[in-house]
Amino acid sequence: MLWTWLLLALLPFLLLKSAFMITILSLVGIYALAALGLNLIMGYSGQISIGHAAFMSIGAYTSTLLVMNFNVPLVFAMLIGGLVAFAFGILIGFPALRLSGFYLAIATMGFVVAVEQIFGYFEHITGGHAGIRNIPFPHLWNSDVEKYLLVLSVLFVSYVISERLINSRTGRAWMAIRENETAAAVMGVNNAWFKVLAFAVGSMFAGLAGALYAHVIGYIAPSDFGIAKSLDLLAVSVIGGMASVDGPFYGALIYVAMPFLFSRSNVPLSIIFGALLIFVVLFMPLGISYYIRMFRMNYLNALLVHLKKSRRPYGMFVQTPAGRIHYIKYGNGNIPIVLVHGNFASARFFEPLIKKIPQEKYTVYALDLPNFGFSDELPGDVSIEKYVDALEKFVQTLGIRNFILLGHSLGGAVAMGYAVRNPKNLIKLILVDPAPVFGMPRYDESAYKIIDVYRKNPELIKRALMMNAPTYDDEKFFERITADALRMAKKAFIGNAKALAEYNYSDKAKNVEIPVVVIYGDKDVILDYISMQKTAAAFPNGKLIVLKDIGHSPVIESPEEVIRHFSARV
């Protein structure tokens, strides 16, 4: 998150009197950057590398020699060091295509040993095994703070690049290769290209880390980047968490800070670090980042949900036999319209539609279904039939007759349930990207547990709502309906998903002779055209309308088109 990076940027200014602590923080960033590269190679693309420190040395020596011998500006020298490491990553990546598992591990281990010996051999260029001292770092104010900010800047850019790659087609290809190379190839993934790319990008990050190390510490030697350092980077990745963008930071924090914490004890650091590795492998096998993420989701996000959910009702209430129902009323026309929202939504979801409905012609009622928004929670298990009961009680209590009923998504299933019970009370049934007439697919329990994650994550809910309305870009609107969604009953997150798989109105729909319009956005990522076609065909007077380049939510993406069908003949 951006605020985390801003906090890290401000941190050295609180430690101006402690140059040592600022240097420790710089080293944390450097090792996090190197481990980030290793994570792309091992955690995401599934290739074993025990020679990652070799690319650090390539970047370190390249940058150092360019600055000291050719007066190349520091930033350019570092970038060149990263690019040289990138090139060596390609050179190692191609032979590695024929190797896997332990054989690849041995090959990369041989590479790091060879690079260490090569840098030690050319004494007149690299300083031999004695290394290079007094590596310059140009500065204007406080060199320690400037070094830290440079490290943080490179780390931030690298994290952004990594996240973009991981969340793109490239990242999906890497993870497919990691899980099963044969299956990935069958699905059209170019295994060779993506494996080499992972090696090259991971090596580039290591090269940048090595260049930063050289100019922050001011001294490098071949032994600084030997096999021991490669194993350290592997340990950092395992402790922090493989296949995790923030894992390398947590691992580096422990790796760099631990010597400082135990510097005055008589216990050898190797014993402490080894014990920590055993503990993590046995009791935290997914790495520290996973458990921090779970803690944040289960506890910190719970607080965030409490703070972000809607506080004040924006409509009015009516007491019904099904409990108190919250709703909004608009217009004073002669034709009533009742709007029933979908999952993760509320009456507020229809605001863009309501604003465009002619108020002199229609009177609109948009309600929060029970278990949603500000309406009461229904007792017992969740079911579509219970929602239909509540809708019936709402309509009866308000005395609404001869009306148009519009249901969207889950609300479409509720609207169909009402229509098969009370067809004579309706003028027309409009189903906007509804759950199919025969119900949604039934998933296994693990899928329902994933759905429950939304209950504690406002950002996931917001992203899901935005994904379902790809052509509507009012972010403040999505924040408001997300705040309403956070008021959903806990049992409804999984309960709604199960309820959508437990109804089937196919047979009863044959008796509904009123006009039925099914409106479907062809960019819908939840529903398919065939199921919408079958839903429309289930009603004697059903008609399917397909909207081009519209997603799952035409009521907000194309409200004028939806309104046009209020009075149109079927």
Short mmCIF file of N, CA and C in Angstrom, two decimals, residues 34-153:
data_model
loop_
_atom_site.label_atom_id
_atom_site.label_comp_id
_atom_site.label_asym_id
_atom_site.label_seq_id
_atom_site.Cartn_x
_atom_site.Cartn_y
_atom_site.Cartn_z
N ALA A 34 17.11 -8.32 -3.73
CA ALA A 34 17.73 -9.53 -4.26
C ALA A 34 16.80 -10.74 -4.09
N ALA A 35 16.18 -10.85 -2.91
CA ALA A 35 15.27 -11.98 -2.66
C ALA A 35 14.01 -11.88 -3.52
N LEU A 36 13.60 -10.65 -3.84
CA LEU A 36 12.45 -10.47 -4.73
C LEU A 36 12.74 -11.10 -6.10
N GLY A 37 13.95 -10.90 -6.59
CA GLY A 37 14.35 -11.52 -7.85
C GLY A 37 14.36 -13.03 -7.76
N LEU A 38 14.88 -13.55 -6.64
CA LEU A 38 14.91 -15.01 -6.46
C LEU A 38 13.50 -15.57 -6.36
N ASN A 39 12.61 -14.79 -5.78
CA ASN A 39 11.22 -15.23 -5.64
C ASN A 39 10.54 -15.37 -7.00
N LEU A 40 10.87 -14.47 -7.93
CA LEU A 40 10.31 -14.61 -9.28
C LEU A 40 10.78 -15.90 -9.93
N ILE A 41 12.05 -16.24 -9.70
CA ILE A 41 12.62 -17.43 -10.32
C ILE A 41 12.08 -18.71 -9.68
N MET A 42 12.11 -18.75 -8.34
CA MET A 42 11.74 -19.97 -7.62
C MET A 42 10.27 -19.99 -7.21
N GLY A 43 9.80 -18.90 -6.59
CA GLY A 43 8.46 -18.90 -6.05
C GLY A 43 7.38 -18.89 -7.10
N TYR A 44 7.61 -18.15 -8.20
CA TYR A 44 6.56 -18.01 -9.21
C TYR A 44 6.76 -18.91 -10.42
N SER A 45 8.00 -19.04 -10.92
CA SER A 45 8.17 -19.89 -12.10
C SER A 45 8.64 -21.30 -11.75
N GLY A 46 8.97 -21.54 -10.46
CA GLY A 46 9.26 -22.90 -10.01
C GLY A 46 10.62 -23.44 -10.39
N GLN A 47 11.60 -22.58 -10.70
CA GLN A 47 12.94 -23.03 -11.05
C GLN A 47 13.86 -22.88 -9.83
N ILE A 48 14.66 -23.88 -9.56
CA ILE A 48 15.54 -23.87 -8.39
C ILE A 48 16.86 -23.19 -8.75
N SER A 49 17.23 -22.19 -7.96
CA SER A 49 18.49 -21.47 -8.19
C SER A 49 19.24 -21.31 -6.87
N ILE A 50 20.48 -21.82 -6.84
CA ILE A 50 21.32 -21.66 -5.65
C ILE A 50 22.53 -20.81 -6.01
N GLY A 51 22.42 -20.04 -7.06
CA GLY A 51 23.53 -19.19 -7.47
C GLY A 51 23.14 -17.74 -7.64
N HIS A 52 22.12 -17.32 -6.90
CA HIS A 52 21.57 -15.98 -7.11
C HIS A 52 22.55 -14.88 -6.74
N ALA A 53 23.44 -15.15 -5.78
CA ALA A 53 24.41 -14.13 -5.37
C ALA A 53 25.39 -13.78 -6.49
N ALA A 54 25.56 -14.69 -7.44
CA ALA A 54 26.46 -14.41 -8.56
C ALA A 54 25.99 -13.19 -9.34
N PHE A 55 24.69 -13.05 -9.50
CA PHE A 55 24.15 -11.89 -10.23
C PHE A 55 24.30 -10.61 -9.41
N MET A 56 24.27 -10.74 -8.07
CA MET A 56 24.57 -9.58 -7.23
C MET A 56 26.00 -9.10 -7.47
N SER A 57 26.93 -10.05 -7.55
CA SER A 57 28.33 -9.67 -7.76
C SER A 57 28.53 -9.05 -9.14
N ILE A 58 27.83 -9.56 -10.14
CA ILE A 58 27.94 -8.99 -11.49
C ILE A 58 27.47 -7.54 -11.49
N GLY A 59 26.34 -7.26 -10.87
CA GLY A 59 25.85 -5.90 -10.78
C GLY A 59 26.76 -5.02 -9.95
N ALA A 60 27.28 -5.56 -8.84
CA ALA A 60 28.15 -4.77 -7.96
C ALA A 60 29.44 -4.37 -8.65
N TYR A 61 30.12 -5.33 -9.27
CA TYR A 61 31.39 -5.02 -9.92
C TYR A 61 31.20 -4.16 -11.16
N THR A 62 30.14 -4.40 -11.92
CA THR A 62 29.90 -3.58 -13.11
C THR A 62 29.69 -2.12 -12.73
N SER A 63 28.85 -1.87 -11.78
CA SER A 63 28.57 -0.50 -11.35
C SER A 63 29.80 0.15 -10.74
N THR A 64 30.51 -0.58 -9.91
CA THR A 64 31.70 -0.02 -9.24
C THR A 64 32.77 0.37 -10.25
N LEU A 65 33.07 -0.50 -11.18
CA LEU A 65 34.11 -0.22 -12.17
C LEU A 65 33.72 0.93 -13.09
N LEU A 66 32.45 1.03 -13.45
CA LEU A 66 32.00 2.13 -14.31
C LEU A 66 32.13 3.48 -13.59
N VAL A 67 31.80 3.50 -12.32
CA VAL A 67 31.88 4.76 -11.55
C VAL A 67 33.32 5.15 -11.29
N MET A 68 34.16 4.18 -10.87
CA MET A 68 35.53 4.49 -10.45
C MET A 68 36.48 4.68 -11.63
N ASN A 69 36.28 3.95 -12.71
CA ASN A 69 37.23 4.00 -13.83
C ASN A 69 36.78 4.87 -14.99
N PHE A 70 35.47 5.07 -15.13
CA PHE A 70 34.97 5.80 -16.28
C PHE A 70 34.09 6.99 -15.91
N ASN A 71 33.97 7.26 -14.60
CA ASN A 71 33.19 8.41 -14.11
C ASN A 71 31.74 8.42 -14.61
N VAL A 72 31.17 7.23 -14.77
CA VAL A 72 29.77 7.13 -15.17
C VAL A 72 28.89 7.54 -13.97
N PRO A 73 27.89 8.37 -14.18
CA PRO A 73 27.00 8.74 -13.06
C PRO A 73 26.44 7.51 -12.37
N LEU A 74 26.28 7.62 -11.06
CA LEU A 74 25.91 6.47 -10.25
C LEU A 74 24.64 5.77 -10.74
N VAL A 75 23.58 6.52 -10.98
CA VAL A 75 22.30 5.90 -11.37
C VAL A 75 22.46 5.13 -12.67
N PHE A 76 23.15 5.71 -13.64
CA PHE A 76 23.35 5.02 -14.92
C PHE A 76 24.21 3.78 -14.74
N ALA A 77 25.23 3.88 -13.89
CA ALA A 77 26.10 2.72 -13.63
C ALA A 77 25.31 1.58 -13.00
N MET A 78 24.42 1.93 -12.09
CA MET A 78 23.58 0.89 -11.45
C MET A 78 22.65 0.24 -12.46
N LEU A 79 22.04 1.06 -13.32
CA LEU A 79 21.14 0.52 -14.33
C LEU A 79 21.88 -0.41 -15.29
N ILE A 80 23.10 0.00 -15.66
CA ILE A 80 23.91 -0.85 -16.55
C ILE A 80 24.26 -2.15 -15.84
N GLY A 81 24.57 -2.05 -14.53
CA GLY A 81 24.85 -3.26 -13.76
C GLY A 81 23.67 -4.21 -13.75
N GLY A 82 22.46 -3.65 -13.61
CA GLY A 82 21.27 -4.47 -13.65
C GLY A 82 21.06 -5.11 -15.02
N LEU A 83 21.34 -4.33 -16.08
CA LEU A 83 21.16 -4.85 -17.45
C LEU A 83 22.18 -5.94 -17.77
N VAL A 84 23.43 -5.78 -17.28
CA VAL A 84 24.45 -6.82 -17.49
C VAL A 84 24.01 -8.10 -16.77
N ALA A 85 23.49 -7.96 -15.54
CA ALA A 85 22.99 -9.13 -14.82
C ALA A 85 21.82 -9.75 -15.58
N PHE A 86 20.97 -8.91 -16.18
CA PHE A 86 19.85 -9.38 -17.00
C PHE A 86 20.37 -10.23 -18.15
N ALA A 87 21.44 -9.76 -18.81
CA ALA A 87 22.01 -10.50 -19.93
C ALA A 87 22.58 -11.84 -19.48
N PHE A 88 23.27 -11.84 -18.34
CA PHE A 88 23.80 -13.10 -17.82
C PHE A 88 22.66 -14.04 -17.40
N GLY A 89 21.56 -13.46 -16.91
CA GLY A 89 20.40 -14.28 -16.58
C GLY A 89 19.88 -15.01 -17.80
N ILE A 90 19.89 -14.34 -18.96
CA ILE A 90 19.47 -14.98 -20.21
C ILE A 90 20.45 -16.09 -20.58
N LEU A 91 21.75 -15.81 -20.45
CA LEU A 91 22.77 -16.80 -20.80
C LEU A 91 22.67 -18.05 -19.94
N ILE A 92 22.37 -17.87 -18.67
CA ILE A 92 22.21 -19.02 -17.78
C ILE A 92 20.84 -19.66 -17.98
N GLY A 93 19.85 -18.83 -18.32
CA GLY A 93 18.49 -19.34 -18.46
C GLY A 93 18.34 -20.33 -19.60
N PHE A 94 19.02 -20.08 -20.73
CA PHE A 94 18.88 -20.98 -21.88
C PHE A 94 19.43 -22.38 -21.59
N PRO A 95 20.66 -22.54 -21.06
CA PRO A 95 21.11 -23.90 -20.72
C PRO A 95 20.23 -24.54 -19.64
N ALA A 96 19.70 -23.70 -18.75
CA ALA A 96 18.87 -24.23 -17.66
C ALA A 96 17.57 -24.83 -18.17
N LEU A 97 17.18 -24.53 -19.42
CA LEU A 97 15.95 -25.09 -19.96
C LEU A 97 16.00 -26.61 -20.05
N ARG A 98 17.21 -27.15 -20.16
CA ARG A 98 17.36 -28.60 -20.28
C ARG A 98 17.51 -29.27 -18.92
N LEU A 99 17.48 -28.45 -17.86
CA LEU A 99 17.69 -28.98 -16.51
C LEU A 99 16.50 -28.64 -15.63
N SER A 100 16.32 -29.41 -14.60
CA SER A 100 15.27 -29.11 -13.63
C SER A 100 15.63 -29.75 -12.30
N GLY A 101 14.95 -29.32 -11.26
CA GLY A 101 15.15 -29.92 -9.94
C GLY A 101 16.57 -29.76 -9.43
N PHE A 102 17.10 -30.85 -8.90
CA PHE A 102 18.44 -30.81 -8.29
C PHE A 102 19.53 -30.52 -9.32
N TYR A 103 19.30 -30.95 -10.56
CA TYR A 103 20.32 -30.73 -11.59
C TYR A 103 20.47 -29.23 -11.88
N LEU A 104 19.35 -28.53 -11.91
CA LEU A 104 19.41 -27.09 -12.10
C LEU A 104 20.05 -26.42 -10.89
N ALA A 105 19.77 -26.93 -9.70
CA ALA A 105 20.37 -26.38 -8.49
C ALA A 105 21.88 -26.52 -8.52
N ILE A 106 22.37 -27.68 -8.95
CA ILE A 106 23.82 -27.91 -9.03
C ILE A 106 24.45 -27.00 -10.08
N ALA A 107 23.76 -26.81 -11.20
CA ALA A 107 24.29 -25.96 -12.26
C ALA A 107 24.42 -24.51 -11.79
N THR A 108 23.42 -24.00 -11.12
CA THR A 108 23.47 -22.62 -10.63
C THR A 108 24.49 -22.47 -9.51
N MET A 109 24.66 -23.53 -8.71
CA MET A 109 25.68 -23.49 -7.67
C MET A 109 27.08 -23.43 -8.29
N GLY A 110 27.27 -24.19 -9.37
CA GLY A 110 28.55 -24.12 -10.07
C GLY A 110 28.80 -22.74 -10.65
N PHE A 111 27.74 -22.09 -11.11
CA PHE A 111 27.88 -20.75 -11.69
C PHE A 111 28.35 -19.75 -10.65
N VAL A 112 27.80 -19.78 -9.44
CA VAL A 112 28.19 -18.80 -8.42
C VAL A 112 29.63 -19.04 -7.98
N VAL A 113 30.04 -20.31 -7.91
CA VAL A 113 31.43 -20.60 -7.55
C VAL A 113 32.38 -20.11 -8.63
N ALA A 114 31.99 -20.31 -9.89
CA ALA A 114 32.84 -19.86 -11.01
C ALA A 114 32.97 -18.35 -11.04
N VAL A 115 31.87 -17.64 -10.85
CA VAL A 115 31.91 -16.18 -10.88
C VAL A 115 32.78 -15.65 -9.75
N GLU A 116 32.68 -16.25 -8.57
CA GLU A 116 33.52 -15.81 -7.43
C GLU A 116 35.00 -15.98 -7.76
N GLN A 117 35.36 -17.10 -8.37
CA GLN A 117 36.77 -17.33 -8.70
C GLN A 117 37.26 -16.40 -9.81
N ILE A 118 36.39 -16.10 -10.77
CA ILE A 118 36.77 -15.22 -11.87
C ILE A 118 37.06 -13.81 -11.34
N PHE A 119 36.20 -13.28 -10.50
CA PHE A 119 36.43 -11.95 -9.94
C PHE A 119 37.66 -11.93 -9.04
N GLY A 120 37.97 -13.06 -8.41
CA GLY A 120 39.17 -13.12 -7.58
C GLY A 120 40.43 -13.25 -8.41
N TYR A 121 40.33 -13.80 -9.61
CA TYR A 121 41.52 -14.04 -10.45
C TYR A 121 42.04 -12.76 -11.09
N PHE A 122 41.15 -11.91 -11.61
CA PHE A 122 41.57 -10.69 -12.31
C PHE A 122 41.88 -9.58 -11.31
N GLU A 123 43.02 -9.74 -10.64
CA GLU A 123 43.38 -8.84 -9.55
C GLU A 123 43.59 -7.41 -10.02
N HIS A 124 44.14 -7.23 -11.21
CA HIS A 124 44.44 -5.88 -11.69
C HIS A 124 43.18 -5.11 -12.08
N ILE A 125 42.06 -5.81 -12.25
CA ILE A 125 40.79 -5.14 -12.60
C ILE A 125 39.84 -5.07 -11.40
N THR A 126 39.68 -6.19 -10.73
CA THR A 126 38.69 -6.29 -9.66
C THR A 126 39.27 -6.20 -8.26
N GLY A 127 40.61 -6.09 -8.16
CA GLY A 127 41.22 -6.07 -6.84
C GLY A 127 41.42 -7.44 -6.25
N GLY A 128 41.11 -8.48 -7.04
CA GLY A 128 41.32 -9.85 -6.58
C GLY A 128 40.46 -10.19 -5.38
N HIS A 129 40.98 -11.12 -4.58
CA HIS A 129 40.21 -11.55 -3.41
C HIS A 129 40.21 -10.50 -2.31
N ALA A 130 41.11 -9.53 -2.41
CA ALA A 130 41.13 -8.44 -1.42
C ALA A 130 39.97 -7.47 -1.64
N GLY A 131 39.46 -7.42 -2.85
CA GLY A 131 38.29 -6.60 -3.14
C GLY A 131 38.61 -5.16 -3.48
N ILE A 132 37.59 -4.35 -3.56
CA ILE A 132 37.70 -2.93 -3.91
C ILE A 132 37.19 -2.11 -2.73
N ARG A 133 37.99 -1.14 -2.30
CA ARG A 133 37.62 -0.29 -1.17
C ARG A 133 37.30 1.13 -1.64
N ASN A 134 36.71 1.87 -0.72
CA ASN A 134 36.42 3.30 -0.96
C ASN A 134 35.60 3.52 -2.23
N ILE A 135 34.57 2.72 -2.38
CA ILE A 135 33.67 2.89 -3.53
C ILE A 135 32.86 4.17 -3.31
N PRO A 136 32.87 5.09 -4.26
CA PRO A 136 32.25 6.41 -4.02
C PRO A 136 30.73 6.37 -4.06
N PHE A 137 30.15 7.33 -3.34
CA PHE A 137 28.70 7.58 -3.39
C PHE A 137 28.52 9.09 -3.32
N PRO A 138 28.25 9.75 -4.45
CA PRO A 138 28.09 11.21 -4.44
C PRO A 138 26.86 11.61 -3.64
N HIS A 139 27.00 12.63 -2.80
CA HIS A 139 25.86 13.08 -2.00
C HIS A 139 25.92 14.58 -1.79
N LEU A 140 24.77 15.17 -1.49
CA LEU A 140 24.67 16.61 -1.29
C LEU A 140 24.40 16.99 0.15
N TRP A 141 23.78 16.08 0.92
CA TRP A 141 23.33 16.47 2.25
C TRP A 141 23.77 15.43 3.29
N ASN A 142 23.06 14.36 3.42
CA ASN A 142 23.36 13.32 4.40
C ASN A 142 23.48 12.02 3.62
N SER A 143 24.71 11.51 3.50
CA SER A 143 24.94 10.36 2.63
C SER A 143 24.14 9.13 3.07
N ASP A 144 24.01 8.91 4.37
CA ASP A 144 23.29 7.72 4.84
C ASP A 144 21.82 7.78 4.47
N VAL A 145 21.21 8.95 4.68
CA VAL A 145 19.80 9.12 4.32
C VAL A 145 19.62 9.01 2.81
N GLU A 146 20.52 9.63 2.05
CA GLU A 146 20.41 9.59 0.59
C GLU A 146 20.60 8.18 0.06
N LYS A 147 21.51 7.41 0.67
CA LYS A 147 21.68 6.01 0.28
C LYS A 147 20.40 5.22 0.53
N TYR A 148 19.81 5.44 1.71
CA TYR A 148 18.57 4.74 2.05
C TYR A 148 17.45 5.10 1.08
N LEU A 149 17.29 6.37 0.77
CA LEU A 149 16.22 6.79 -0.14
C LEU A 149 16.43 6.24 -1.54
N LEU A 150 17.69 6.13 -1.96
CA LEU A 150 17.99 5.53 -3.26
C LEU A 150 17.60 4.06 -3.26
N VAL A 151 17.98 3.35 -2.20
CA VAL A 151 17.61 1.93 -2.09
C VAL A 151 16.10 1.77 -2.11
N LEU A 152 15.40 2.61 -1.32
CA LEU A 152 13.94 2.51 -1.23
C LEU A 152 13.29 2.81 -2.58
N SER A 153 13.84 3.78 -3.32
CA SER A 153 13.27 4.12 -4.62
C SER A 153 13.39 2.95 -5.61
#
